[in-house]
C-alpha cells in the first residue's frame, strides 16, 4: 500500500493542525494505521494507532487528550487531529500501515514520506 501524508506546517504553541494520510494500492480497511514522529536528533517514536474498523485507538502518553486519530475507510484516509500543540511536538510525522494495531515501529510494513510539523513557542 502507498501512503501519502499531508497537512503539516508551522503553528504557534496552543494551536491546532490536522494531518491526513491518503492510501492507495491495496484494501485500506485491511490495515491498522499508525502515526509516528521524529524530532531532530531523536529516534522515531509512536504517536497513535487505530484499528481497521476505527473502533479502537491507542495513544502515546505524551499526546493523550490532545491528539485524536480517526479514519475514513470510504476515502482511504487516516487523520491525526492535533490540538494544544507544544514546541516538543515538533518533528516529521509519518503515517504507517500494519496488519495489527500496535505501538511499535517494527509492526508496520508500509510508510508514508512524512510531513513536517513545527510548533513555535
Tab-separated table of N, CA, C and O in Angstrom:
chain	number	residue	atom	x	y	z
A	1	UNK	N	0.845	-1.174	0.000
A	1	UNK	CA	0.000	0.000	0.000
A	1	UNK	C	0.894	1.243	0.000
A	1	UNK	O	1.931	1.267	0.646
A	2	UNK	N	0.485	2.246	-0.780
A	2	UNK	CA	1.228	3.506	-0.833
A	2	UNK	C	0.526	4.531	0.050
A	2	UNK	O	-0.701	4.624	0.039
A	3	UNK	N	1.322	5.279	0.796
A	3	UNK	CA	0.796	6.249	1.747
A	3	UNK	C	1.361	7.632	1.461
A	3	UNK	O	2.563	7.772	1.212
A	4	UNK	N	0.501	8.622	1.513
A	4	UNK	CA	0.902	9.997	1.255
A	4	UNK	C	0.370	10.877	2.377
A	4	UNK	O	-0.836	11.106	2.477
A	5	UNK	N	1.289	11.374	3.195
A	5	UNK	CA	0.912	12.238	4.315
A	5	UNK	C	0.936	13.703	3.901
A	5	UNK	O	1.755	14.110	3.064
A	6	UNK	N	0.039	14.466	4.497
A	6	UNK	CA	-0.020	15.903	4.220
A	6	UNK	C	-0.619	16.629	5.415
A	6	UNK	O	-1.124	15.993	6.347
A	7	UNK	N	-0.559	17.960	5.366
A	7	UNK	CA	-1.202	18.759	6.398
A	7	UNK	C	-0.272	19.385	7.409
A	7	UNK	O	-0.718	20.128	8.278
A	8	UNK	N	1.006	19.093	7.317
A	8	UNK	CA	1.949	19.697	8.248
A	8	UNK	C	2.119	21.179	7.984
A	8	UNK	O	1.626	21.721	6.991
A	9	UNK	N	2.827	21.834	8.894
A	9	UNK	CA	3.068	23.258	8.731
A	9	UNK	C	3.646	23.858	9.978
A	9	UNK	O	4.073	23.148	10.890
A	10	UNK	N	3.658	25.182	10.000
A	10	UNK	CA	4.172	25.950	11.144
A	10	UNK	C	2.988	26.512	11.914
A	10	UNK	O	2.098	27.142	11.331
A	11	UNK	N	2.988	26.283	13.224
A	11	UNK	CA	1.885	26.748	14.059
A	11	UNK	C	2.446	27.216	15.400
A	11	UNK	O	3.494	26.717	15.846
A	12	UNK	N	1.770	28.163	16.006
A	12	UNK	CA	2.196	28.625	17.324
A	12	UNK	C	1.755	27.643	18.409
A	12	UNK	O	0.767	26.910	18.236
A	13	UNK	N	2.457	27.648	19.501
A	13	UNK	CA	2.078	26.813	20.640
A	13	UNK	C	0.631	27.108	21.042
A	13	UNK	O	0.204	28.272	21.055
A	14	UNK	N	-0.087	26.042	21.318
A	14	UNK	CA	-1.506	26.169	21.638
A	14	UNK	C	-2.422	26.026	20.439
A	14	UNK	O	-3.640	25.892	20.602
A	15	UNK	N	-1.847	26.037	19.265
A	15	UNK	CA	-2.627	25.933	18.042
A	15	UNK	C	-2.952	24.500	17.667
A	15	UNK	O	-2.655	23.563	18.417
A	16	UNK	N	-3.566	24.355	16.497
A	16	UNK	CA	-4.019	23.047	16.022
A	16	UNK	C	-3.594	22.808	14.582
A	16	UNK	O	-3.425	23.756	13.809
A	17	UNK	N	-3.433	21.541	14.268
A	17	UNK	CA	-3.208	21.099	12.895
A	17	UNK	C	-3.932	19.782	12.702
A	17	UNK	O	-4.104	19.011	13.656
A	18	UNK	N	-4.298	19.515	11.460
A	18	UNK	CA	-4.894	18.225	11.127
A	18	UNK	C	-4.074	17.582	10.011
A	18	UNK	O	-3.994	18.137	8.908
A	19	UNK	N	-3.494	16.460	10.318
A	19	UNK	CA	-2.736	15.712	9.326
A	19	UNK	C	-3.646	14.702	8.639
A	19	UNK	O	-4.554	14.144	9.264
A	20	UNK	N	-3.368	14.456	7.377
A	20	UNK	CA	-4.083	13.451	6.606
A	20	UNK	C	-3.086	12.490	5.994
A	20	UNK	O	-1.946	12.854	5.710
A	21	UNK	N	-3.523	11.279	5.778
A	21	UNK	CA	-2.691	10.283	5.121
A	21	UNK	C	-3.596	9.501	4.177
A	21	UNK	O	-4.485	8.765	4.627
A	22	UNK	N	-3.352	9.675	2.887
A	22	UNK	CA	-4.154	9.002	1.869
A	22	UNK	C	-3.463	7.716	1.433
A	22	UNK	O	-2.261	7.718	1.158
A	23	UNK	N	-4.235	6.644	1.361
A	23	UNK	CA	-3.695	5.339	0.994
A	23	UNK	C	-4.191	4.918	-0.375
A	23	UNK	O	-5.299	5.257	-0.782
A	24	UNK	N	-3.364	4.144	-1.054
A	24	UNK	CA	-3.750	3.594	-2.349
A	24	UNK	C	-3.018	2.287	-2.562
A	24	UNK	O	-2.025	1.998	-1.898
A	25	UNK	N	-3.518	1.504	-3.486
A	25	UNK	CA	-2.816	0.307	-3.908
A	25	UNK	C	-3.358	-0.988	-3.350
A	25	UNK	O	-3.299	-2.008	-4.022
A	26	UNK	N	-3.833	-0.969	-2.124
A	26	UNK	CA	-4.377	-2.189	-1.518
A	26	UNK	C	-5.629	-1.811	-0.735
A	26	UNK	O	-5.956	-0.638	-0.610
A	27	UNK	N	-6.309	-2.804	-0.195
A	27	UNK	CA	-7.541	-2.545	0.539
A	27	UNK	C	-7.214	-1.876	1.873
A	27	UNK	O	-6.697	-2.511	2.790
A	28	UNK	N	-7.524	-0.602	1.952
A	28	UNK	CA	-7.174	0.208	3.116
A	28	UNK	C	-7.759	-0.360	4.397
A	28	UNK	O	-7.084	-0.390	5.437
A	29	UNK	N	-8.978	-0.822	4.344
A	29	UNK	CA	-9.656	-1.286	5.556
A	29	UNK	C	-9.071	-2.584	6.108
A	29	UNK	O	-9.465	-3.023	7.187
A	30	UNK	N	-8.142	-3.191	5.419
A	30	UNK	CA	-7.472	-4.390	5.929
A	30	UNK	C	-6.354	-4.057	6.917
A	30	UNK	O	-5.824	-4.954	7.565
A	31	UNK	N	-5.991	-2.782	6.985
A	31	UNK	CA	-4.813	-2.386	7.738
A	31	UNK	C	-5.152	-1.520	8.949
A	31	UNK	O	-5.969	-0.599	8.865
A	32	UNK	N	-4.484	-1.843	10.056
A	32	UNK	CA	-4.429	-0.883	11.147
A	32	UNK	C	-3.479	0.230	10.716
A	32	UNK	O	-2.546	0.000	9.942
A	33	UNK	N	-3.729	1.422	11.202
A	33	UNK	CA	-2.918	2.573	10.809
A	33	UNK	C	-2.301	3.227	12.040
A	33	UNK	O	-2.882	3.224	13.128
A	34	UNK	N	-1.131	3.786	11.822
A	34	UNK	CA	-0.456	4.459	12.925
A	34	UNK	C	0.182	5.759	12.481
A	34	UNK	O	0.442	5.968	11.289
A	35	UNK	N	0.397	6.611	13.454
A	35	UNK	CA	1.170	7.837	13.248
A	35	UNK	C	2.394	7.776	14.152
A	35	UNK	O	2.287	7.394	15.330
A	36	UNK	N	3.517	8.154	13.603
A	36	UNK	CA	4.772	8.235	14.320
A	36	UNK	C	5.386	9.607	14.054
A	36	UNK	O	4.991	10.289	13.110
A	37	UNK	N	6.347	9.981	14.860
A	37	UNK	CA	7.038	11.247	14.621
A	37	UNK	C	8.504	11.113	14.963
A	37	UNK	O	8.904	10.267	15.756
A	38	UNK	N	9.289	11.994	14.345
A	38	UNK	CA	10.722	12.003	14.603
A	38	UNK	C	11.200	13.436	14.715
A	38	UNK	O	11.115	14.202	13.733
A	39	UNK	N	11.693	13.778	15.889
A	39	UNK	CA	12.248	15.104	16.123
A	39	UNK	C	13.718	15.109	15.709
A	39	UNK	O	14.362	14.054	15.678
A	40	UNK	N	14.264	16.278	15.404
A	40	UNK	CA	15.673	16.351	15.010
A	40	UNK	C	16.586	15.736	16.067
A	40	UNK	O	16.491	16.060	17.249
A	41	UNK	N	17.441	14.831	15.630
A	41	UNK	CA	18.395	14.220	16.535
A	41	UNK	C	17.834	13.145	17.436
A	41	UNK	O	18.548	12.631	18.301
A	42	UNK	N	16.571	12.812	17.234
A	42	UNK	CA	15.939	11.798	18.092
A	42	UNK	C	15.435	10.622	17.254
A	42	UNK	O	15.283	10.720	16.037
A	43	UNK	N	15.141	9.545	17.934
A	43	UNK	CA	14.601	8.378	17.250
A	43	UNK	C	13.120	8.582	16.943
A	43	UNK	O	12.420	9.349	17.613
A	44	UNK	N	12.675	7.864	15.936
A	44	UNK	CA	11.255	7.900	15.604
A	44	UNK	C	10.452	7.295	16.752
A	44	UNK	O	10.843	6.278	17.319
A	45	UNK	N	9.312	7.924	17.076
A	45	UNK	CA	8.515	7.437	18.192
A	45	UNK	C	7.054	7.312	17.825
A	45	UNK	O	6.545	8.013	16.947
A	46	UNK	N	6.384	6.445	18.534
A	46	UNK	CA	4.967	6.194	18.330
A	46	UNK	C	4.138	7.367	18.821
A	46	UNK	O	4.430	7.958	19.859
A	47	UNK	N	3.062	7.670	18.070
A	47	UNK	CA	2.137	8.734	18.467
A	47	UNK	C	0.740	8.168	18.725
A	47	UNK	O	0.166	8.355	19.795
A	48	UNK	N	0.190	7.466	17.727
A	48	UNK	CA	-1.181	6.970	17.851
A	48	UNK	C	-1.413	5.855	16.844
A	48	UNK	O	-0.744	5.788	15.819
A	49	UNK	N	-2.397	5.011	17.165
A	49	UNK	CA	-2.768	3.953	16.244
A	49	UNK	C	-4.268	3.727	16.286
A	49	UNK	O	-4.919	4.048	17.290
A	50	UNK	N	-4.797	3.184	15.207
A	50	UNK	CA	-6.232	2.946	15.112
A	50	UNK	C	-6.455	1.605	14.423
A	50	UNK	O	-5.716	1.232	13.504
A	51	UNK	N	-7.488	0.901	14.870
A	51	UNK	CA	-7.777	-0.417	14.315
A	51	UNK	C	-8.382	-0.313	12.917
A	51	UNK	O	-8.739	0.770	12.454
A	52	UNK	N	-8.516	-1.455	12.277
A	52	UNK	CA	-9.008	-1.473	10.900
A	52	UNK	C	-10.384	-0.842	10.763
A	52	UNK	O	-10.643	-0.121	9.807
A	53	UNK	N	-11.253	-1.107	11.710
A	53	UNK	CA	-12.615	-0.566	11.632
A	53	UNK	C	-12.719	0.846	12.187
A	53	UNK	O	-13.706	1.535	11.961
A	54	UNK	N	-11.703	1.252	12.934
A	54	UNK	CA	-11.740	2.559	13.588
A	54	UNK	C	-12.319	2.522	14.988
A	54	UNK	O	-12.386	3.548	15.655
A	55	UNK	N	-12.708	1.344	15.438
A	55	UNK	CA	-13.347	1.227	16.744
A	55	UNK	C	-12.370	1.460	17.888
A	55	UNK	O	-12.716	2.049	18.910
A	56	UNK	N	-11.156	0.975	17.716
A	56	UNK	CA	-10.165	1.045	18.786
A	56	UNK	C	-9.029	1.991	18.426
A	56	UNK	O	-8.560	2.011	17.283
A	57	UNK	N	-8.599	2.748	19.425
A	57	UNK	CA	-7.473	3.656	19.266
A	57	UNK	C	-6.553	3.548	20.472
A	57	UNK	O	-6.966	3.099	21.549
A	58	UNK	N	-5.326	3.986	20.284
A	58	UNK	CA	-4.351	3.955	21.384
A	58	UNK	C	-3.362	5.071	21.143
A	58	UNK	O	-2.950	5.317	20.007
A	59	UNK	N	-2.974	5.764	22.236
A	59	UNK	CA	-2.120	6.941	22.113
A	59	UNK	C	-0.903	6.850	23.017
A	59	UNK	O	-0.940	6.245	24.092
A	60	UNK	N	0.140	7.523	22.588
A	60	UNK	CA	1.271	7.733	23.473
A	60	UNK	C	0.831	8.664	24.593
A	60	UNK	O	-0.002	9.561	24.397
A	61	UNK	N	1.400	8.461	25.769
A	61	UNK	CA	1.019	9.299	26.913
A	61	UNK	C	1.256	10.784	26.641
A	61	UNK	O	0.504	11.638	27.128
A	62	UNK	N	2.272	11.084	25.870
A	62	UNK	CA	2.639	12.483	25.622
A	62	UNK	C	1.596	13.248	24.807
A	62	UNK	O	1.594	14.480	24.802
A	63	UNK	N	0.717	12.526	24.103
A	63	UNK	CA	-0.274	13.205	23.263
A	63	UNK	C	-1.709	12.918	23.694
A	63	UNK	O	-2.652	13.511	23.147
A	64	UNK	N	-1.875	12.041	24.644
A	64	UNK	CA	-3.214	11.642	25.079
A	64	UNK	C	-3.995	12.866	25.569
A	64	UNK	O	-3.487	13.679	26.333
A	65	UNK	N	-5.220	12.986	25.094
A	65	UNK	CA	-6.058	14.117	25.466
A	65	UNK	C	-5.891	15.329	24.573
A	65	UNK	O	-6.700	16.262	24.637
A	66	UNK	N	-4.858	15.337	23.738
A	66	UNK	CA	-4.624	16.467	22.827
A	66	UNK	C	-4.765	16.054	21.361
A	66	UNK	O	-5.199	16.854	20.536
A	67	UNK	N	-4.374	14.838	21.044
A	67	UNK	CA	-4.429	14.349	19.664
A	67	UNK	C	-5.558	13.326	19.521
A	67	UNK	O	-5.854	12.576	20.456
A	68	UNK	N	-6.140	13.286	18.323
A	68	UNK	CA	-7.173	12.305	18.024
A	68	UNK	C	-6.897	11.685	16.658
A	68	UNK	O	-6.773	12.409	15.655
A	69	UNK	N	-6.801	10.361	16.636
A	69	UNK	CA	-6.643	9.646	15.377
A	69	UNK	C	-8.014	9.152	14.933
A	69	UNK	O	-8.828	8.714	15.745
A	70	UNK	N	-8.262	9.227	13.633
A	70	UNK	CA	-9.519	8.739	13.075
A	70	UNK	C	-9.254	8.266	11.654
A	70	UNK	O	-8.181	8.524	11.099
A	71	UNK	N	-10.237	7.597	11.086
A	71	UNK	CA	-10.066	7.119	9.722
A	71	UNK	C	-11.407	7.133	9.005
A	71	UNK	O	-12.465	7.011	9.622
A	72	UNK	N	-11.323	7.244	7.691
A	72	UNK	CA	-12.486	7.171	6.827
A	72	UNK	C	-12.171	6.106	5.774
A	72	UNK	O	-11.452	6.378	4.797
A	73	UNK	N	-12.691	4.916	5.973
A	73	UNK	CA	-12.354	3.824	5.065
A	73	UNK	C	-12.948	4.037	3.665
A	73	UNK	O	-12.419	3.509	2.693
A	74	UNK	N	-14.010	4.790	3.576
A	74	UNK	CA	-14.582	5.079	2.258
A	74	UNK	C	-13.670	5.997	1.450
A	74	UNK	O	-13.677	5.956	0.213
A	75	UNK	N	-12.898	6.796	2.139
A	75	UNK	CA	-11.963	7.734	1.482
A	75	UNK	C	-10.524	7.250	1.542
A	75	UNK	O	-9.617	7.963	1.091
A	76	UNK	N	-10.297	6.072	2.122
A	76	UNK	CA	-8.938	5.515	2.228
A	76	UNK	C	-7.979	6.493	2.895
A	76	UNK	O	-6.832	6.686	2.443
A	77	UNK	N	-8.438	7.107	3.964
A	77	UNK	CA	-7.657	8.163	4.599
A	77	UNK	C	-7.692	8.012	6.119
A	77	UNK	O	-8.732	7.693	6.696
A	78	UNK	N	-6.542	8.255	6.722
A	78	UNK	CA	-6.445	8.328	8.176
A	78	UNK	C	-6.037	9.749	8.546
A	78	UNK	O	-5.292	10.400	7.803
A	79	UNK	N	-6.533	10.216	9.680
A	79	UNK	CA	-6.293	11.597	10.115
A	79	UNK	C	-5.651	11.625	11.488
A	79	UNK	O	-5.786	10.695	12.282
A	80	UNK	N	-4.976	12.722	11.758
A	80	UNK	CA	-4.478	12.993	13.106
A	80	UNK	C	-4.800	14.449	13.415
A	80	UNK	O	-4.174	15.354	12.868
A	81	UNK	N	-5.791	14.640	14.261
A	81	UNK	CA	-6.144	15.977	14.729
A	81	UNK	C	-5.283	16.301	15.932
A	81	UNK	O	-5.295	15.567	16.921
A	82	UNK	N	-4.531	17.373	15.834
A	82	UNK	CA	-3.593	17.753	16.887
A	82	UNK	C	-4.000	19.106	17.452
A	82	UNK	O	-3.994	20.107	16.732
A	83	UNK	N	-4.362	19.111	18.714
A	83	UNK	CA	-4.765	20.337	19.407
A	83	UNK	C	-3.787	20.649	20.535
A	83	UNK	O	-3.011	19.783	20.950
A	84	UNK	N	-3.856	21.862	21.010
A	84	UNK	CA	-3.000	22.300	22.124
A	84	UNK	C	-1.539	21.929	21.867
A	84	UNK	O	-0.859	21.376	22.736
A	85	UNK	N	-1.077	22.253	20.693
A	85	UNK	CA	0.272	21.853	20.299
A	85	UNK	C	1.329	22.540	21.148
A	85	UNK	O	1.177	23.693	21.568
A	86	UNK	N	2.415	21.801	21.368
A	86	UNK	CA	3.535	22.274	22.169
A	86	UNK	C	4.796	22.257	21.302
A	86	UNK	O	4.881	21.464	20.341
A	87	UNK	N	5.794	23.051	21.650
A	87	UNK	CA	7.046	23.018	20.879
A	87	UNK	C	7.653	21.612	20.802
A	87	UNK	O	8.259	21.255	19.780
A	88	UNK	N	7.469	20.821	21.836
A	88	UNK	CA	8.033	19.463	21.827
A	88	UNK	C	7.296	18.520	20.881
A	88	UNK	O	7.724	17.382	20.688
A	89	UNK	N	6.202	18.978	20.285
A	89	UNK	CA	5.525	18.188	19.263
A	89	UNK	C	6.174	18.359	17.880
A	89	UNK	O	5.785	17.679	16.927
A	90	UNK	N	7.135	19.236	17.794
A	90	UNK	CA	7.813	19.476	16.522
A	90	UNK	C	8.521	18.229	16.019
A	90	UNK	O	9.160	17.518	16.789
A	91	UNK	N	8.389	17.977	14.720
A	91	UNK	CA	9.050	16.843	14.113
A	91	UNK	C	8.439	16.498	12.773
A	91	UNK	O	7.497	17.165	12.329
A	92	UNK	N	8.980	15.470	12.155
A	92	UNK	CA	8.393	14.931	10.938
A	92	UNK	C	7.429	13.828	11.345
A	92	UNK	O	7.802	12.911	12.081
A	93	UNK	N	6.208	13.938	10.861
A	93	UNK	CA	5.166	12.977	11.207
A	93	UNK	C	4.957	12.013	10.051
A	93	UNK	O	4.801	12.432	8.898
A	94	UNK	N	4.950	10.738	10.395
A	94	UNK	CA	4.814	9.679	9.414
A	94	UNK	C	3.551	8.864	9.681
A	94	UNK	O	3.259	8.541	10.836
A	95	UNK	N	2.853	8.499	8.628
A	95	UNK	CA	1.779	7.526	8.766
A	95	UNK	C	2.299	6.176	8.300
A	95	UNK	O	3.229	6.094	7.485
A	96	UNK	N	1.698	5.124	8.827
A	96	UNK	CA	2.160	3.779	8.513
A	96	UNK	C	1.000	2.798	8.611
A	96	UNK	O	0.026	3.053	9.328
A	97	UNK	N	1.151	1.680	7.908
A	97	UNK	CA	0.108	0.656	7.881
A	97	UNK	C	0.664	-0.668	8.391
A	97	UNK	O	1.816	-1.025	8.089
A	98	UNK	N	-0.175	-1.383	9.125
A	98	UNK	CA	0.244	-2.652	9.719
A	98	UNK	C	-0.910	-3.649	9.693
A	98	UNK	O	-2.068	-3.261	9.606
A	99	UNK	N	-0.548	-4.917	9.823
A	99	UNK	CA	-1.579	-5.954	9.855
A	99	UNK	C	-2.362	-5.909	11.164
A	99	UNK	O	-3.552	-6.231	11.190
A	100	UNK	N	-1.694	-5.521	12.229
A	100	UNK	CA	-2.325	-5.465	13.541
A	100	UNK	C	-2.057	-4.114	14.189
A	100	UNK	O	-1.043	-3.471	13.917
A	101	UNK	N	-2.941	-3.685	15.052
A	101	UNK	CA	-2.802	-2.410	15.753
A	101	UNK	C	-1.730	-2.555	16.833
A	101	UNK	O	-1.910	-3.284	17.800
A	102	UNK	N	-0.619	-1.857	16.620
A	102	UNK	CA	0.499	-1.947	17.545
A	102	UNK	C	1.126	-0.571	17.746
A	102	UNK	O	0.951	0.323	16.932
A	103	UNK	N	1.887	-0.440	18.833
A	103	UNK	CA	2.557	0.829	19.144
A	103	UNK	C	4.047	0.750	18.901
A	103	UNK	O	4.800	1.566	19.444
A	104	UNK	N	4.498	-0.214	18.113
A	104	UNK	CA	5.921	-0.377	17.865
A	104	UNK	C	6.218	-0.262	16.380
A	104	UNK	O	5.441	-0.706	15.524
A	105	UNK	N	7.355	0.327	16.080
A	105	UNK	CA	7.714	0.625	14.698
A	105	UNK	C	7.795	-0.633	13.847
A	105	UNK	O	7.309	-0.662	12.707
A	106	UNK	N	8.387	-1.682	14.383
A	106	UNK	CA	8.664	-2.860	13.566
A	106	UNK	C	7.391	-3.614	13.164
A	106	UNK	O	7.440	-4.488	12.294
A	107	UNK	N	6.261	-3.259	13.741
A	107	UNK	CA	4.999	-3.899	13.364
A	107	UNK	C	4.452	-3.345	12.051
A	107	UNK	O	3.545	-3.929	11.467
A	108	UNK	N	4.985	-2.228	11.582
A	108	UNK	CA	4.438	-1.530	10.429
A	108	UNK	C	5.238	-1.829	9.165
A	108	UNK	O	6.449	-1.674	9.133
A	109	UNK	N	4.510	-2.241	8.145
A	109	UNK	CA	5.144	-2.688	6.908
A	109	UNK	C	5.246	-1.594	5.850
A	109	UNK	O	6.114	-1.651	4.979
A	110	UNK	N	4.344	-0.627	5.915
A	110	UNK	CA	4.283	0.405	4.880
A	110	UNK	C	4.322	1.774	5.545
A	110	UNK	O	3.650	2.010	6.549
A	111	UNK	N	5.096	2.677	4.921
A	111	UNK	CA	5.311	4.010	5.490
A	111	UNK	C	5.112	5.086	4.443
A	111	UNK	O	5.496	4.919	3.279
A	112	UNK	N	4.549	6.203	4.901
A	112	UNK	CA	4.468	7.383	4.053
A	112	UNK	C	5.758	8.168	4.113
A	112	UNK	O	6.691	7.830	4.858
A	113	UNK	N	5.811	9.269	3.374
A	113	UNK	CA	7.052	10.021	3.244
A	113	UNK	C	7.266	11.020	4.367
A	113	UNK	O	8.370	11.526	4.496
A	114	UNK	N	6.265	11.297	5.161
A	114	UNK	CA	6.412	12.225	6.269
A	114	UNK	C	5.990	13.641	5.917
A	114	UNK	O	6.117	14.079	4.766
A	115	UNK	N	5.505	14.340	6.919
A	115	UNK	CA	5.130	15.745	6.773
A	115	UNK	C	5.644	16.507	7.989
A	115	UNK	O	5.536	16.040	9.118
A	116	UNK	N	6.238	17.671	7.746
A	116	UNK	CA	6.889	18.427	8.814
A	116	UNK	C	5.873	19.225	9.625
A	116	UNK	O	5.054	19.961	9.060
A	117	UNK	N	5.982	19.103	10.938
A	117	UNK	CA	5.191	19.905	11.860
A	117	UNK	C	6.164	20.699	12.723
A	117	UNK	O	7.062	20.124	13.343
A	118	UNK	N	5.996	22.010	12.736
A	118	UNK	CA	6.842	22.874	13.547
A	118	UNK	C	5.963	23.724	14.439
A	118	UNK	O	5.085	24.436	13.950
A	119	UNK	N	6.213	23.631	15.738
A	119	UNK	CA	5.437	24.389	16.716
A	119	UNK	C	6.361	25.415	17.366
A	119	UNK	O	7.347	25.052	18.004
A	120	UNK	N	6.032	26.675	17.179
A	120	UNK	CA	6.863	27.736	17.729
A	120	UNK	C	6.351	28.152	19.100
A	120	UNK	O	5.154	28.117	19.366
A	121	UNK	N	7.276	28.581	19.939
A	121	UNK	CA	6.900	28.974	21.314
A	121	UNK	C	6.563	30.447	21.400
A	121	UNK	O	6.769	31.207	20.469
